[in-house]
Amino acid sequence: MSPTSPLTSTPTTTDVLVLGADLAGAGPANLLIRDGVFADPADARPDAVRVDAYGLVALPGLVDLHTHLREPGREDAETVTTGTAAAARGGYTAVLAMANTSPVTDTAEAAEHLLDVGRATGTAQVVPIGAVSKGLAGEELAELGLMARSPAQTRVFSDDGRCVADARLMRRALEYVRAFDGVIAQHAQDPRLAGPDACCDEGPVSGRLGLPGWPAVAEAGIVARDVGLAELTRSRLHVCHVSTAETVDVLRWAKARGIAVTAEVTPHHLLLTVDELLGYDPTFKVNPPLRSAEDVAAVREALTDGTIDVVATDHAPHARHDKEHAFVDAAPGMLGLETALAVVVETMVRPGTLGWREVATRMSSVPAHIARLGGQGRPLAVGEPANLTLVDPTRRATVDRAASVSLSRNNPWHGRDLPDPVVATWWAGRATYGR
Amino acid sequence: MRHLLSAADLDAAETTGILDLAEEMALVQGRPVKKLPALRGRTVVNLFFEDSTRTRSSFELAGKWLSADTINISAKGSSVSKGESLRDTVLTVASMGVDALVIRHMASGAPLQAARWFAELGLGVHVVNAGDGTHEHPTQALLDAFTLRRHFRASQPDAGRDDHQPFAGRRIAVVGDITHSRVARSNVELLTTLGAGVVLVAPPTLLPAGVDTWPVEVRDDLDRVLGEVDAVMMLRVQRERMSGGYFPTPREYTVGYGLTRARLGLLRPGTAICHPGPMNRGLEISADAADSAGSLILDQVAAGVSVRMSVLYLLLGGADESGAVR
Ligand SMILES: [Zn+2]
């Protein structure tokens, strides 16, 4: 595709004929985008915009199960507009927006409001995640059913940022959402073992740096409890941002037992280790923290064999001043949407561990299925919604945080040479990113 | 030396250089007029986010005796709670034409972060870590090394020991709350750099994660360690640890890990006793031990000023061509 291609201004009424792209590893073919769906390329009108995609890979638009959009409440860090622009830049056509905004998304009205803002200002589908507990306080259930029955059709519920630590509340939440096929997405962090100050993987680095440790068992212990509760309640559990080898072991056991558990891993846990903390740079402060090289190897292996189902970004934009504190005081989180596919290509595709078909599964169709999104994560086939990401498998670039379309700059990849795969993105037939 | 952020940044030669210069500085302390003109016109700011009368006055005296203008700024409480970022606070102070910034902070790494921000902006201010969270307190380790070096040189229990290698073959026990002790971390770094063997003695709850990767010996039987070492460094037990479930009761702690009067009898003659202060008399150290002949606790305080003079002098370039003190 020519770099001057006017993709971003392509009106949706015009046919777009994508020529010769490798359809997620299935081999080269043509795709016709018309009226928001894929049509038969043989029917392309003569005036169709032709996109030369030979040598590129076509993926169904990516779906992120774990995005922090910060709107409402922290529009200085990110808005729906900038967050979805970052999503489109990263090849995403849908993002699930975490509930820990201000106010918290814990009512049908709040969910519907975010849905409306997304429709009005987003360049990707914005799907509200509902809080599990009122105000994320971990005490009483939020109005899960009303959120599910609202126009937002919330199916994913999470107190992310906080663990639903109370076992009885977690049991009730799992039981309750079964009525409308919901899923509880747990931020697994035993608050007694890894309290609010915990900010460094507990081990030689935390011991040497004098940073409060966050032991692996604080994650694995909660996951072990929760898979037990999911089994008891015959409900769906999703484990957010798995970071340790111990958690992988628990998941493997639970899946072998047939428990309805899914799990995600973030790009940063696939590539970065706790050693990044040696300079006390708060850019690398994230929760759960970066772990050891052994943990990184374990989560990669788990993503390969399907023990970990999906890659989710945990895109967590922060205003500069919230990161410019002492390490223990700085806000946790890093940007992820724009670079997620780059990191997956670097860690999984280039080494030959995952093929493009698996990338499509783990970053699009399975996340869409977990969230019960009918119009996302679909095959690249005639009649399906035209959610499409074109990928150049060879291109690399040095990441420059100044070039981000996110409002924030807490980019852990700044200055790093990484793949730069995303060439263009279409959401429901509409070009949302192109270069 | 650009900054003094961590004892781990110092090699043996640099450390010895600081200690040797501190010996010269100590001579000044014996004079009726305790002032050198070396840092006249230079400004040293003590930026303390956490109270410490002892460390702050030691740095203040060190600066004054070198004729630097010294200012104390207390930024009490977390900068987060005040709404200003740490970066803004340190940049504000550093931008006032300051030559050296002595930073004490309740958070590990804060002085290192400050130094990185200064470097990014090309600010030439020198940073001294005066204690950061549970990370390091490098000038404390230097003053401990200074005190112990004098003691070892004076005692020389083994004939033929090389005066230039006063730490070679020495074993030093560091006892108590290692996990939360920046003094312990800096001492482990510095004493091992100088060639001493370090033995950590603590209940398992007060040993940091990954201590098995440190270049030390770890023991839990204080009684058996005491007769094998040349010095014991008792660490302060912080009040909040007592209710934090790290050990059952103060009484049990004292029985297990306190330098009690009875334990004094287990020490070999000439064994040095150190404590970074302030002491919890009766908890980690008995009055008998603190006031005993082997106690170097007041020597440590005196050494603090000499060592900090040496550090400020070296950082601020007070030496002339020959390296001699002006
Ligand atoms: Zn989370």
mmCIF file with all atom_site columns, C-alpha atoms and ligand atoms in Angstrom, chain A residues 66 68 98 100 158-162 186-189 240-241 264 287-288 314, ligand 1:
data_model
loop_
_atom_site.group_PDB
_atom_site.id
_atom_site.type_symbol
_atom_site.label_atom_id
_atom_site.label_alt_id
_atom_site.label_comp_id
_atom_site.label_asym_id
_atom_site.label_entity_id
_atom_site.label_seq_id
_atom_site.pdbx_PDB_ins_code
_atom_site.Cartn_x
_atom_site.Cartn_y
_atom_site.Cartn_z
_atom_site.occupancy
_atom_site.B_iso_or_equiv
_atom_site.pdbx_formal_charge
_atom_site.auth_seq_id
_atom_site.auth_comp_id
_atom_site.auth_asym_id
_atom_site.auth_atom_id
_atom_site.pdbx_PDB_model_num
ATOM   1  C  CA . HIS A 1 66  ? -8.616  -4.587  29.270 1.00 0.00 ? 66  HIS A CA 1
ATOM   2  C  CA . HIS A 1 68  ? -8.400  2.093   30.814 1.00 0.00 ? 68  HIS A CA 1
ATOM   3  C  CA . MET A 1 98  ? -12.477 -0.761  32.679 1.00 0.00 ? 98  MET A CA 1
ATOM   4  C  CA . ASN A 1 100 ? -12.487 2.285   37.606 1.00 0.00 ? 100 ASN A CA 1
ATOM   5  C  CA . SER A 1 158 ? -14.498 -6.181  37.062 1.00 0.00 ? 158 SER A CA 1
ATOM   6  C  CA . ASP A 1 159 ? -13.252 -4.162  40.017 1.00 0.00 ? 159 ASP A CA 1
ATOM   7  C  CA . ASP A 1 160 ? -9.900  -4.000  38.231 1.00 0.00 ? 160 ASP A CA 1
ATOM   8  C  CA . GLY A 1 161 ? -7.285  -2.085  40.103 1.00 0.00 ? 161 GLY A CA 1
ATOM   9  C  CA . ARG A 1 162 ? -8.693  -3.785  43.163 1.00 0.00 ? 162 ARG A CA 1
ATOM   10 C  CA . GLN A 1 186 ? -10.636 -10.606 38.526 1.00 0.00 ? 186 GLN A CA 1
ATOM   11 C  CA . HIS A 1 187 ? -7.604  -8.507  39.362 1.00 0.00 ? 187 HIS A CA 1
ATOM   12 C  CA . ALA A 1 188 ? -6.011  -11.181 41.521 1.00 0.00 ? 188 ALA A CA 1
ATOM   13 C  CA . GLN A 1 189 ? -4.044  -9.624  44.362 1.00 0.00 ? 189 GLN A CA 1
ATOM   14 C  CA . CYS A 1 240 ? -6.758  -10.440 34.363 1.00 0.00 ? 240 CYS A CA 1
ATOM   15 C  CA . HIS A 1 241 ? -3.089  -9.857  33.570 1.00 0.00 ? 241 HIS A CA 1
ATOM   16 C  CA . GLU A 1 264 ? -5.135  -12.850 29.746 1.00 0.00 ? 264 GLU A CA 1
ATOM   17 C  CA . ASN A 1 287 ? 0.298   -3.716  38.807 1.00 0.00 ? 287 ASN A CA 1
ATOM   18 C  CA . PRO A 1 288 ? 0.840   -6.653  38.902 1.00 0.00 ? 288 PRO A CA 1
ATOM   19 C  CA . ASP A 1 314 ? -4.045  -3.163  30.438 1.00 0.00 ? 314 ASP A CA 1
HETATM 20 ZN ZN . ZN  C 2 .   ? -5.628  -4.842  37.118 1.00 0.00 ? 1   ZN  C ZN 1
#
